[in-house]
Short mmCIF file of C-alpha atoms and ligand atoms in Angstrom, two decimals:
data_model
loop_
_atom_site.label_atom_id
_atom_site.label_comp_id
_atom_site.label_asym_id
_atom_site.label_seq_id
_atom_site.Cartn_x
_atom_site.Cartn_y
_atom_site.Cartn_z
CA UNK A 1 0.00 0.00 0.00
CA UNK A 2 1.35 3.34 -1.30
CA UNK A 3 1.95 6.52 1.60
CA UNK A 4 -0.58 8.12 0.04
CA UNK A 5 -3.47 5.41 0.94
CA UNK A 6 -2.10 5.53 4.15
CA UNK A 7 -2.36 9.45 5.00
CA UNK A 8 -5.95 9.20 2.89
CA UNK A 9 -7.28 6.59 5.50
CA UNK A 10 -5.37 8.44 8.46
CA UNK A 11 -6.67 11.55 7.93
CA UNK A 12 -10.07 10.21 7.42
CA UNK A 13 -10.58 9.15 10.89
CA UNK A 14 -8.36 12.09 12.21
CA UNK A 15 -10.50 14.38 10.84
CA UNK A 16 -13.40 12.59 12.03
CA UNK A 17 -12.22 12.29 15.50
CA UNK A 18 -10.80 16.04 15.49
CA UNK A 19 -14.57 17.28 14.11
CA UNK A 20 -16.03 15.27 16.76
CA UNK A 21 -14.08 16.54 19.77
CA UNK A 22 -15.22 20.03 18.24
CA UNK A 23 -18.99 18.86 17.87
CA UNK A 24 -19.15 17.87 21.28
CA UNK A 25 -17.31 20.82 23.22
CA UNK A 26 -19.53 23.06 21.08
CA UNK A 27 -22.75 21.39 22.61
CA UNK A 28 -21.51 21.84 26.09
CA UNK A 29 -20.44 25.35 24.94
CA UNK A 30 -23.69 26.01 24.02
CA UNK A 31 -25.82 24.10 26.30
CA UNK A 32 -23.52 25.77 29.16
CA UNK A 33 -23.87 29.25 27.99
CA UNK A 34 -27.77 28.38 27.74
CA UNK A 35 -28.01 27.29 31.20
CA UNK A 36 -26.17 30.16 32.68
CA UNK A 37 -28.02 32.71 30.56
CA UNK A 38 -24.81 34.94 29.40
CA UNK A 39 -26.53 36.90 27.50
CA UNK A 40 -23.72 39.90 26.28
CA UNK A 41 -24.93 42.54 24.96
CA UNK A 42 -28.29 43.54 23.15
CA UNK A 43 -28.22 45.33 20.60
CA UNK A 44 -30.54 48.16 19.71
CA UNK A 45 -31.43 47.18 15.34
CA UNK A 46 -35.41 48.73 15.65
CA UNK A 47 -33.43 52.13 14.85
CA UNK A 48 -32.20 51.01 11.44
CA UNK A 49 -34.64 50.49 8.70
CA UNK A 50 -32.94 47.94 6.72
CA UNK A 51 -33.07 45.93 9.67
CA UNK A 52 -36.32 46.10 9.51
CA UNK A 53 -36.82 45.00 6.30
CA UNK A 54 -37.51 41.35 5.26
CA UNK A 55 -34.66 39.25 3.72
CA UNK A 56 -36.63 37.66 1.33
CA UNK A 57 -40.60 38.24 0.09
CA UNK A 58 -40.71 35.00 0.49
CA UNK A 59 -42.55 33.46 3.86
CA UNK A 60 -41.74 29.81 3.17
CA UNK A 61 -38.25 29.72 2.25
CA UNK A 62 -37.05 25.73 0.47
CA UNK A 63 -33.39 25.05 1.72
CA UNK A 64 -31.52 24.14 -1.21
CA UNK A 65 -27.71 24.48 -2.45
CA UNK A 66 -28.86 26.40 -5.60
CA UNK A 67 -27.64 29.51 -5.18
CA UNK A 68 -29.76 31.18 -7.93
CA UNK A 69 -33.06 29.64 -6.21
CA UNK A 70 -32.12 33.38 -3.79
CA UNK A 71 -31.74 35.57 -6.25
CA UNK A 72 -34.48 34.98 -8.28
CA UNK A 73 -36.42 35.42 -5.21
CA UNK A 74 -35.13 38.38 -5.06
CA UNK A 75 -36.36 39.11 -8.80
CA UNK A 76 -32.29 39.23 -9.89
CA UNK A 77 -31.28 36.11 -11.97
CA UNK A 78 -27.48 34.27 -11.35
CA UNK A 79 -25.84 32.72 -14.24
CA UNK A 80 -22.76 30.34 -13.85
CA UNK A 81 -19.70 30.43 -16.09
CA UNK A 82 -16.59 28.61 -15.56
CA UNK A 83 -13.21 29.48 -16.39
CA UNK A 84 -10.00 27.88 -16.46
CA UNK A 85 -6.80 29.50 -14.74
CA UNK A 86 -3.63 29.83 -16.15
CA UNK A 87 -2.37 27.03 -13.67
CA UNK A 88 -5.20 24.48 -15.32
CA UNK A 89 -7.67 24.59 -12.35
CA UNK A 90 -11.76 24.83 -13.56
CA UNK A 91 -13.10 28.16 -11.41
CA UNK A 92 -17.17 29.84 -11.11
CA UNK A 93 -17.81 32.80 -11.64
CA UNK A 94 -21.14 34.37 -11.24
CA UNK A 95 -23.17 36.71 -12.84
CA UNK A 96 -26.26 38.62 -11.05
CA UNK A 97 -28.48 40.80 -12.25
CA UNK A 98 -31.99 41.96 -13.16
CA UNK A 99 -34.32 39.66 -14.96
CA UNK A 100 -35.37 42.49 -16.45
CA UNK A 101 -33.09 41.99 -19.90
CA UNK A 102 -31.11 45.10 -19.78
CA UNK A 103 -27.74 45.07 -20.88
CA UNK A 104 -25.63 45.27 -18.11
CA UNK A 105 -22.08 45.42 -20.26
CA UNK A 106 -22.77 49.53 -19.69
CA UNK A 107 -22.89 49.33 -16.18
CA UNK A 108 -19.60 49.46 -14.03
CA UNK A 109 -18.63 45.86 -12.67
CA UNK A 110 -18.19 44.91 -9.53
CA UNK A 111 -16.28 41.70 -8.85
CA UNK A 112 -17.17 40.38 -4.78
CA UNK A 113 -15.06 38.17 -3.44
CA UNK A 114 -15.48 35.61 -0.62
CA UNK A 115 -13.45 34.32 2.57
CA UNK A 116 -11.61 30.92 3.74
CA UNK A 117 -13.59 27.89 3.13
CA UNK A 118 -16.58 30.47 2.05
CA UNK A 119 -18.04 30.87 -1.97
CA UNK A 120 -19.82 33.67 -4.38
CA UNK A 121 -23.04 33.17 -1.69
CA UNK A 122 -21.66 35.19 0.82
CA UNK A 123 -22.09 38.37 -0.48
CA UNK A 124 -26.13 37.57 -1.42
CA UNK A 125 -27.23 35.39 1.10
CA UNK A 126 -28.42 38.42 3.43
CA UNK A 127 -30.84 39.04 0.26
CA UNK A 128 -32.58 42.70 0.42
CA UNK A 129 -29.95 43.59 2.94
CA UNK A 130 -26.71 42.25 1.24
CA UNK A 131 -24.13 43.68 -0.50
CA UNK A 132 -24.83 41.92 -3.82
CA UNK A 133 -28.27 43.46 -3.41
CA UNK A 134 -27.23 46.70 -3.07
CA UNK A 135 -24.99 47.25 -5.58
CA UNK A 136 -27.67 45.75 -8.41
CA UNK A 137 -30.14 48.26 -6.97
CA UNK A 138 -27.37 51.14 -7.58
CA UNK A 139 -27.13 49.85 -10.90
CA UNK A 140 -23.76 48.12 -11.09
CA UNK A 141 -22.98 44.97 -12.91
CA UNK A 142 -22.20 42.80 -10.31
CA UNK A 143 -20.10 39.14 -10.82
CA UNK A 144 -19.73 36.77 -7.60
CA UNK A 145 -15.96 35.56 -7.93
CA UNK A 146 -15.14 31.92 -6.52
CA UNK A 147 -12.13 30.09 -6.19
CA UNK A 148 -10.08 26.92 -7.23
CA UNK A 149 -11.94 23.76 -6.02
CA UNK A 150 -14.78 25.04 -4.43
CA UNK A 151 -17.48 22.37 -4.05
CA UNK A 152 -16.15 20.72 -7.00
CA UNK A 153 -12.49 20.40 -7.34
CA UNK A 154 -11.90 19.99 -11.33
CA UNK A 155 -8.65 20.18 -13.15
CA UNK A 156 -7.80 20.11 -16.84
CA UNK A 157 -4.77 17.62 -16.07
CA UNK A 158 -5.44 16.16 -12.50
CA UNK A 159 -8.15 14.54 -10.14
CA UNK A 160 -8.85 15.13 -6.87
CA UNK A 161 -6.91 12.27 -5.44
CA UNK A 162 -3.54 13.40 -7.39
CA UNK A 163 -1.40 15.47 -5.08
CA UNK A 164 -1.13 17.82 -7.76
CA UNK A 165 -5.07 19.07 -7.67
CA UNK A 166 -3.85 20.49 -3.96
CA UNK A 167 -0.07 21.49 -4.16
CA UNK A 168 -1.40 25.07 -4.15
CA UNK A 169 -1.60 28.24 -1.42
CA UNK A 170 -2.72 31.62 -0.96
CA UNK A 171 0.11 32.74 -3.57
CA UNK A 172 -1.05 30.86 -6.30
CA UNK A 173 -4.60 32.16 -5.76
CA UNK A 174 -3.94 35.26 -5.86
CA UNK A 175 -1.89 34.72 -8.88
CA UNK A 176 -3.69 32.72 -11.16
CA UNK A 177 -7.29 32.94 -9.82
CA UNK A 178 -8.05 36.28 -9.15
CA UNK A 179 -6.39 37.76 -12.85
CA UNK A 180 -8.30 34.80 -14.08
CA UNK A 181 -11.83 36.43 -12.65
CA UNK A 182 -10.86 40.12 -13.50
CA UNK A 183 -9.98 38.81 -16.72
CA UNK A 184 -13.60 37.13 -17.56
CA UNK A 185 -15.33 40.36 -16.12
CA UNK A 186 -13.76 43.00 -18.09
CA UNK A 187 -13.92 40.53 -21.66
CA UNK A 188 -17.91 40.89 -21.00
CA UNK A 189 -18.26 44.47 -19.61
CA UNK A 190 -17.40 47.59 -21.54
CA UNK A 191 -15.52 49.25 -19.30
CA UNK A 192 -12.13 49.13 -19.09
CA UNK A 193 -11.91 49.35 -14.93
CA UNK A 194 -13.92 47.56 -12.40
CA UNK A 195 -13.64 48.01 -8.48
CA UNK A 196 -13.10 44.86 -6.38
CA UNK A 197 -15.05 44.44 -2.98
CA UNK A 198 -13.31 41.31 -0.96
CA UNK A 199 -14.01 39.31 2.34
CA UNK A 200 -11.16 37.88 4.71
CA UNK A 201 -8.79 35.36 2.40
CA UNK A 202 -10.07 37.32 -0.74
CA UNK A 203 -8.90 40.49 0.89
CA UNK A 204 -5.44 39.27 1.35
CA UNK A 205 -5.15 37.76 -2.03
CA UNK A 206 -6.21 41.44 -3.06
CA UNK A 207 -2.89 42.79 -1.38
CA UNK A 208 -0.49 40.34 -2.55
CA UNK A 209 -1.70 41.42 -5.98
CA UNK A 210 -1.49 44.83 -5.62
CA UNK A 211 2.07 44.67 -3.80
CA UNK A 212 3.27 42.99 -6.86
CA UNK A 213 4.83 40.00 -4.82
CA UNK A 214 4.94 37.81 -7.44
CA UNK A 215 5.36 40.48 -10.59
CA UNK A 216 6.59 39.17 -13.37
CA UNK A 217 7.99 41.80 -15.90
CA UNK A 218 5.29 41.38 -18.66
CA UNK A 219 2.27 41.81 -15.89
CA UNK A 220 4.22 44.66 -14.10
CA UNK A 221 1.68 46.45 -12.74
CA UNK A 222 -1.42 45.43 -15.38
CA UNK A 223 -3.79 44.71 -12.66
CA UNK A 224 -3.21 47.78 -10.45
CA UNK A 225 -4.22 49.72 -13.76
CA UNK A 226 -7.18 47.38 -14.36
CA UNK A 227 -8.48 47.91 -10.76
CA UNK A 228 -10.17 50.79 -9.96
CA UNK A 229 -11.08 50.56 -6.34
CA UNK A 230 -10.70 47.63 -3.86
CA UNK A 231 -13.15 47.64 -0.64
CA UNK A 232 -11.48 45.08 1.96
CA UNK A 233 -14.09 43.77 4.52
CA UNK A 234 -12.09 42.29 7.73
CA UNK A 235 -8.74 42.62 5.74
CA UNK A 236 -6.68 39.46 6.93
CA UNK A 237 -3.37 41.14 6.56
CA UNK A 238 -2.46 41.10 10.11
CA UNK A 239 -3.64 38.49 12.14
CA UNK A 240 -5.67 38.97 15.66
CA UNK A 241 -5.45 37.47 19.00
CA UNK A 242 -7.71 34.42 18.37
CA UNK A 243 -4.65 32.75 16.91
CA UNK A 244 -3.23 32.84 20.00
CA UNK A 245 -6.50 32.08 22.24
CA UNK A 246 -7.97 29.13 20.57
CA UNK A 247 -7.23 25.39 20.96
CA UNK A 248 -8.25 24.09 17.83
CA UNK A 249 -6.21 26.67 16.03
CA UNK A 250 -3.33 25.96 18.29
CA UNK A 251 -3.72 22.26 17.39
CA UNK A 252 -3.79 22.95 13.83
CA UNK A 253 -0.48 25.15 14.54
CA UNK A 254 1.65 23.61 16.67
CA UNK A 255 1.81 19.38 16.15
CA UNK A 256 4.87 18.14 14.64
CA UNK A 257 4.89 17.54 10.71
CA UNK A 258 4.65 14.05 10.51
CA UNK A 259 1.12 14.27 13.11
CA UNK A 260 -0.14 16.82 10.48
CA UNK A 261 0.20 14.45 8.21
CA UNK A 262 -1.54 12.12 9.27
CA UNK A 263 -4.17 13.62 11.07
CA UNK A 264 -5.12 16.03 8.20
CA UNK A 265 -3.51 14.20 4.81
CA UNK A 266 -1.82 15.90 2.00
CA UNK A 267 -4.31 16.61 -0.74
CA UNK A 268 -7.33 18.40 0.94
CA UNK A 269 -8.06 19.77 3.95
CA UNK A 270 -11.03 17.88 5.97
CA UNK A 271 -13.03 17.32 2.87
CA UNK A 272 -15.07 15.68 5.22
CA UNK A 273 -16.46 18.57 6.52
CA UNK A 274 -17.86 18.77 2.22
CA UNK A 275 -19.56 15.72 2.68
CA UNK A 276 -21.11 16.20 5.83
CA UNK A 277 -22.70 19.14 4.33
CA UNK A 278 -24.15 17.51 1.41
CA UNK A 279 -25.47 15.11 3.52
CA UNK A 280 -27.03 17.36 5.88
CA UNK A 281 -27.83 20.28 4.72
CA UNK A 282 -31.37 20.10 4.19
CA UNK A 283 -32.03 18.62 8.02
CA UNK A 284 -33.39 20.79 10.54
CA UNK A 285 -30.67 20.86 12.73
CA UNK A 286 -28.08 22.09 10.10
CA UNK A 287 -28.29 25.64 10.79
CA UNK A 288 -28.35 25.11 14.15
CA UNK A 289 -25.13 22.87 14.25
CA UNK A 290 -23.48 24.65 11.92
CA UNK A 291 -24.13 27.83 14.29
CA UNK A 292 -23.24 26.43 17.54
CA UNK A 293 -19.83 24.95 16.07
CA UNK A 294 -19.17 28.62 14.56
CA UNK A 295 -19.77 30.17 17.54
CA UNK A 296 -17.72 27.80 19.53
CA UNK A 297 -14.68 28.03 17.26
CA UNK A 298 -14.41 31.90 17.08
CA UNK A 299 -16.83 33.13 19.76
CA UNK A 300 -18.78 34.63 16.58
CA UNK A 301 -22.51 35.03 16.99
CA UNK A 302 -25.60 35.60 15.53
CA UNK A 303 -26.85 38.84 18.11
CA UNK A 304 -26.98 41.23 14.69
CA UNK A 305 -27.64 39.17 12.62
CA UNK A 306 -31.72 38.05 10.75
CA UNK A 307 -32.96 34.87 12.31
CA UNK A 308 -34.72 33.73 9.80
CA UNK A 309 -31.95 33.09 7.60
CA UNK A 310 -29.35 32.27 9.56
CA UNK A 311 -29.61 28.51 8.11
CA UNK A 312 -29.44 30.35 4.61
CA UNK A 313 -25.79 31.95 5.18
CA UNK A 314 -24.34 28.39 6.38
CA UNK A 315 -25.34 26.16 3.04
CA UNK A 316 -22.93 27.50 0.99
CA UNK A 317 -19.88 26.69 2.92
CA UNK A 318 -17.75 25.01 3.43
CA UNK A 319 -16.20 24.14 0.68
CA UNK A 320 -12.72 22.22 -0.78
CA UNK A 321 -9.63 23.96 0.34
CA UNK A 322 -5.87 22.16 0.07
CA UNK A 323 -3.80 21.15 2.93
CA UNK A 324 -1.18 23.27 1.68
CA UNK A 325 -3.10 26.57 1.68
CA UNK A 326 -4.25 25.96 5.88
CA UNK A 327 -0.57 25.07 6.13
CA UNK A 328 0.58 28.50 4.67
CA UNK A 329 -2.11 30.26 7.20
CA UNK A 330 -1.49 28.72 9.76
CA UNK A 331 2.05 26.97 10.15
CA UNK A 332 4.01 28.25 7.35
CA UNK A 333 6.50 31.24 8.18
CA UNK A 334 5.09 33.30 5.56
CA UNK A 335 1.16 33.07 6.45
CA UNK A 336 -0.54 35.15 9.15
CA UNK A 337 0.43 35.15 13.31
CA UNK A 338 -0.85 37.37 16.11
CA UNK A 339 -0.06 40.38 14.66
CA UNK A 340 2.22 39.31 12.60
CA UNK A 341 1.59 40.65 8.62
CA UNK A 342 1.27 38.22 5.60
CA UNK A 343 3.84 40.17 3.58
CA UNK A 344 7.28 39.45 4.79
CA UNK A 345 9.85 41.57 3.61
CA UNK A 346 11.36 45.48 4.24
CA UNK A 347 10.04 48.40 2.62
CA UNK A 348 7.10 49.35 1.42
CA UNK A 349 4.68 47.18 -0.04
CA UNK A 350 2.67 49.34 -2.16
CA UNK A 351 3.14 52.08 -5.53
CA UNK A 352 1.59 54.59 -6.63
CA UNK A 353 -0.51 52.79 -9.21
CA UNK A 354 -2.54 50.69 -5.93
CA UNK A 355 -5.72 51.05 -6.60
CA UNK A 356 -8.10 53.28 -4.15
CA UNK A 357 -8.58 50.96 -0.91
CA UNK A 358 -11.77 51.23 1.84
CA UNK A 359 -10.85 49.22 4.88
CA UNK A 360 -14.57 47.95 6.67
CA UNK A 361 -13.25 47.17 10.25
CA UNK A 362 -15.23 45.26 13.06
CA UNK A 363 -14.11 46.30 16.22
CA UNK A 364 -14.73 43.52 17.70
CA UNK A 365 -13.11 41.04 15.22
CA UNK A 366 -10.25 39.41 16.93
CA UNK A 367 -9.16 36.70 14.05
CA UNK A 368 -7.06 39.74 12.31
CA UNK A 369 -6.17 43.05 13.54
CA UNK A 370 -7.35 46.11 11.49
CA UNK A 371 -5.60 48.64 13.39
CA UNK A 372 -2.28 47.56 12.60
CA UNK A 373 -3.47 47.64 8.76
CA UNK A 374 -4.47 51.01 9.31
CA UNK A 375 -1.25 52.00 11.20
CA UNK A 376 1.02 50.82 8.30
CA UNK A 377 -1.22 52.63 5.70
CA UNK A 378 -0.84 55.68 8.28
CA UNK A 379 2.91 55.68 8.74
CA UNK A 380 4.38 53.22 6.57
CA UNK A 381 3.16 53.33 3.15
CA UNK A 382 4.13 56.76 1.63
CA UNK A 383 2.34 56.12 -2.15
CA UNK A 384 -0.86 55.43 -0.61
CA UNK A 385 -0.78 59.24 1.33
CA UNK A 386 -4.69 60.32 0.49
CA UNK A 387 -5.45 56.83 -1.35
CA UNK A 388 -7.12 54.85 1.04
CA UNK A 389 -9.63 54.97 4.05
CA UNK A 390 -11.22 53.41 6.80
CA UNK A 391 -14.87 52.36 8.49
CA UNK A 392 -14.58 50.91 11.98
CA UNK A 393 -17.64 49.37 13.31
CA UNK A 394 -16.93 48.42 16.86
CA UNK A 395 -19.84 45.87 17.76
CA UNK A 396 -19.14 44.29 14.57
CA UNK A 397 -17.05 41.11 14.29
CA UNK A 398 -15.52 39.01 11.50
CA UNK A 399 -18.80 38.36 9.39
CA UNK A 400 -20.84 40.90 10.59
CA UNK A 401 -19.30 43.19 8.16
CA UNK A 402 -21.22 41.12 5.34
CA UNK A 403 -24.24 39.25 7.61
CA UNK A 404 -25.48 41.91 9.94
CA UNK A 405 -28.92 42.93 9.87
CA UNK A 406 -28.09 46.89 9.60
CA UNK A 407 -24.76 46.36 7.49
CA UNK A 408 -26.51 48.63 4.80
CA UNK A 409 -27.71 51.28 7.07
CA UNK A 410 -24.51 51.42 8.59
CA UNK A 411 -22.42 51.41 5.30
CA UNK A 412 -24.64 51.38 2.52
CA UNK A 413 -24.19 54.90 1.02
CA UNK A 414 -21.19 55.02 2.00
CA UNK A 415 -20.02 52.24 -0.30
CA UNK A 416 -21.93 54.05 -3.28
CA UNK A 417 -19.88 57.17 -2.10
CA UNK A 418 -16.41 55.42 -2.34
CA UNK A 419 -16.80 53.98 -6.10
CA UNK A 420 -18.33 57.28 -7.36
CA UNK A 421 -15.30 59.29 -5.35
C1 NAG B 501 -21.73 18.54 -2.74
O1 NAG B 501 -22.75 19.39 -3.22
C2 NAG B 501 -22.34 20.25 -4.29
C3 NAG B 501 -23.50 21.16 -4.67
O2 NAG B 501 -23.86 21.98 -3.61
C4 NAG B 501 -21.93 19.40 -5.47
O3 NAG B 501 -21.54 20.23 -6.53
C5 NAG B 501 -20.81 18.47 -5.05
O4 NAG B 501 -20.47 17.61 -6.10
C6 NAG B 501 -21.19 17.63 -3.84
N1 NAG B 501 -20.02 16.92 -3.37
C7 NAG B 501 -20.07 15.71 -2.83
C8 NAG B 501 -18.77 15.12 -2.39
O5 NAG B 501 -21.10 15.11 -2.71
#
């Protein structure tokens, strides 16, 4: 029997027994925090009218995994195309917009990008009070980026059980798939600029690009021209304290190579956290586990956020990610640590062709640390001098900056205000 069978049966039941010991200390997390009533704090939503506003028209919502089953809901319609990146991985790409059968090639595009382990539903699930939403109302042409693997890992060369469908990182998305995206959204749009809004991982792909880490001399700079504006919601380009606070994540950091190995494998990362999804997704308790395990692993919760479609913003995720990119995150000397940066070198990172950046800050999101993002575009970044700003949200934390209830109240126009600025 070849190594590889080995770490594929290995990590099987690692996985299973490491997703277990995380099932059951969320219960008693939960079940514990019910008994003893710890409620924080309230918060106050009757004063903001999105808030107040129903997600969906809808009163009987159906659970499924099709996204577009949401937007048409929501009167928009959401076609699929896939594309293949210059590294021979199959990507999805979205396109939303109204049924109504204008042509939205006239409009300016906005390309939304989602976080770790997250896909193109993030930015939509909210419905009347989500981003995607938004923008289509403001007339933009709006395209729902995904990345490599997704729910369906698909290579032009490899399958999924060849090392070489998961010998990739955060590098090599943000080097093949994210071009790849802004390619396929400008061949189909008119203009010859779009603005970027990203989530968490997608944020720090963002800023590799635009630091030119990996420039090659033919590309020098191409995308920083092609990119207009770039909104970063929870930039992960510092890390927070979690990192340092939570077991699982010291786990994940800290056991020797060869346990790594064989507790999570070499190709992907938990994939069966992908099946167990599929399975369940459309049982009763699914937003409910898939809430309690969330809140557990990251002290995240739901206090600002619609109950009625909580379930909704958990079907979409997770999805395929490799070994090699949790690695880089998480272990590698180059990926993220309590306050440590994900760009590793002297100097400064950025030119004077960056595009425009809008930092939306929780200030209460303690898996990265905004304020040392801001600091370095303060002091430490003389091209960006007027080229950049900030929103800080204090009771917001990690996904509230896409899934609260009031997100649009609180930044709605100001969003509209950045890309017309
Ligand atoms: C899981 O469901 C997605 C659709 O949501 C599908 O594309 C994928 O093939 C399924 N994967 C498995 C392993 O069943």
């Amino acid at each position: 029997m070849s190594i590889e069978y080995i770490y594929i049966i290995s990590s099987y039941i690692g996985s299973f027994l490491f997703l277990l010991g995380i099932y059951i200390s969320a219960f008693f997390h939960h079940l514990f925090h019910k008994i003893i009533g710890k409620k924080i704090i309230i918060h106050d939503l009757e004063s903001f009218p999105y808030s107040q506003k129903k997600a969906y028209p809808e009163n009987k919502l159906i659970i499924t995994d099709d996204l577009s089953y949401y937007a048409n809901l929501l009167g928009l319609k959401l076609d699929t195309f896939e594309i293949i990146t210059e590294d021979g991985f199959y990507i999805t790409l979205n396109h939303l917009y109204k049924s109504t059968g204008e042509d939205t090639k006239d409009k300016y595009p906005i390309l939304l990008l989602h976080g770790l382990m997250q896909s193109s539903a993030s930015f939509l699930t909210s419905g009347t009070k989500s981003i995607a939403y938004h923008l289509i109302m403001n007339n933009y042409d709006v395209w729902l980026g995904n990345n490599r693997c997704g729910f369906n890992p698909k290579h032009v060369k490899y399958n999924s059980n060849n090392y070489q469908m998961w010998n990739w990182d955060l590098i090599d998305m943000s080097k093949y798939d994210l071009p790849s995206l802004i390619d396929y959204v400008m061949l189909n749009n008119n203009y010859k600029t779009l603005s970027i809004m990203s989530h968490s991982q997608s944020t720090s792909q963002c800023v590799l690009l635009f630091a030119n880490d990996f420039r090659d001399n033919n590309n020098n700079d191409k995308y920083n021209k092609i990119i207009d504006k770039c909104v970063l919601f929870a930039p992960a380009i510092y890390g927070g304290s979690l990192l340092n606070e939570k077991l699982f994540i010291k786990f994940i950091r800290l056991i020797p190579d060869w346990l790594y190995k064989l507790f999570f494998g070499i190709n992907s990362f938990m994939p069966i956290l992908v099946q167990l999804r599929n399975l369940t997704y459309k049982l009763k308790g699914f937003g409910f586990s898939s809430y309690i395990v969330f809140n557990y692993l990251f002290d995240w919760d739901d206090q600002l956020w619609d109950d009625e479609i909580r379930t909704i913003h958990f079907l979409f995720s997770p999805v395929y990610v490799s070994n090699k990119l949790m690695k880089w995150w998480l272990r590698d000397k180059n990926g993220f640590g309590n306050g440590k940066s994900i760009i590793n070198r002297d100097g400064y990172w950025f030119n004077e062709n960056c595009p425009k950046l809008l930092l939306i800050i929780g200030g209460n999101d303690k898996l990265v640390n905004g304020d040392l993002f801001i600091n370095r575009l303060k002091y430490n970044e003389p091209n960006m001098l007027d080229n950049w700003q900030f929103i800080k949200i204090n009771e917001y934390s990690h996904l509230d900056v896409l899934w609260a209830d009031n997100i649009i109240d609180k930044i709605g126009d100001k969003l509209l205000n950045f890309l017309k600025s």
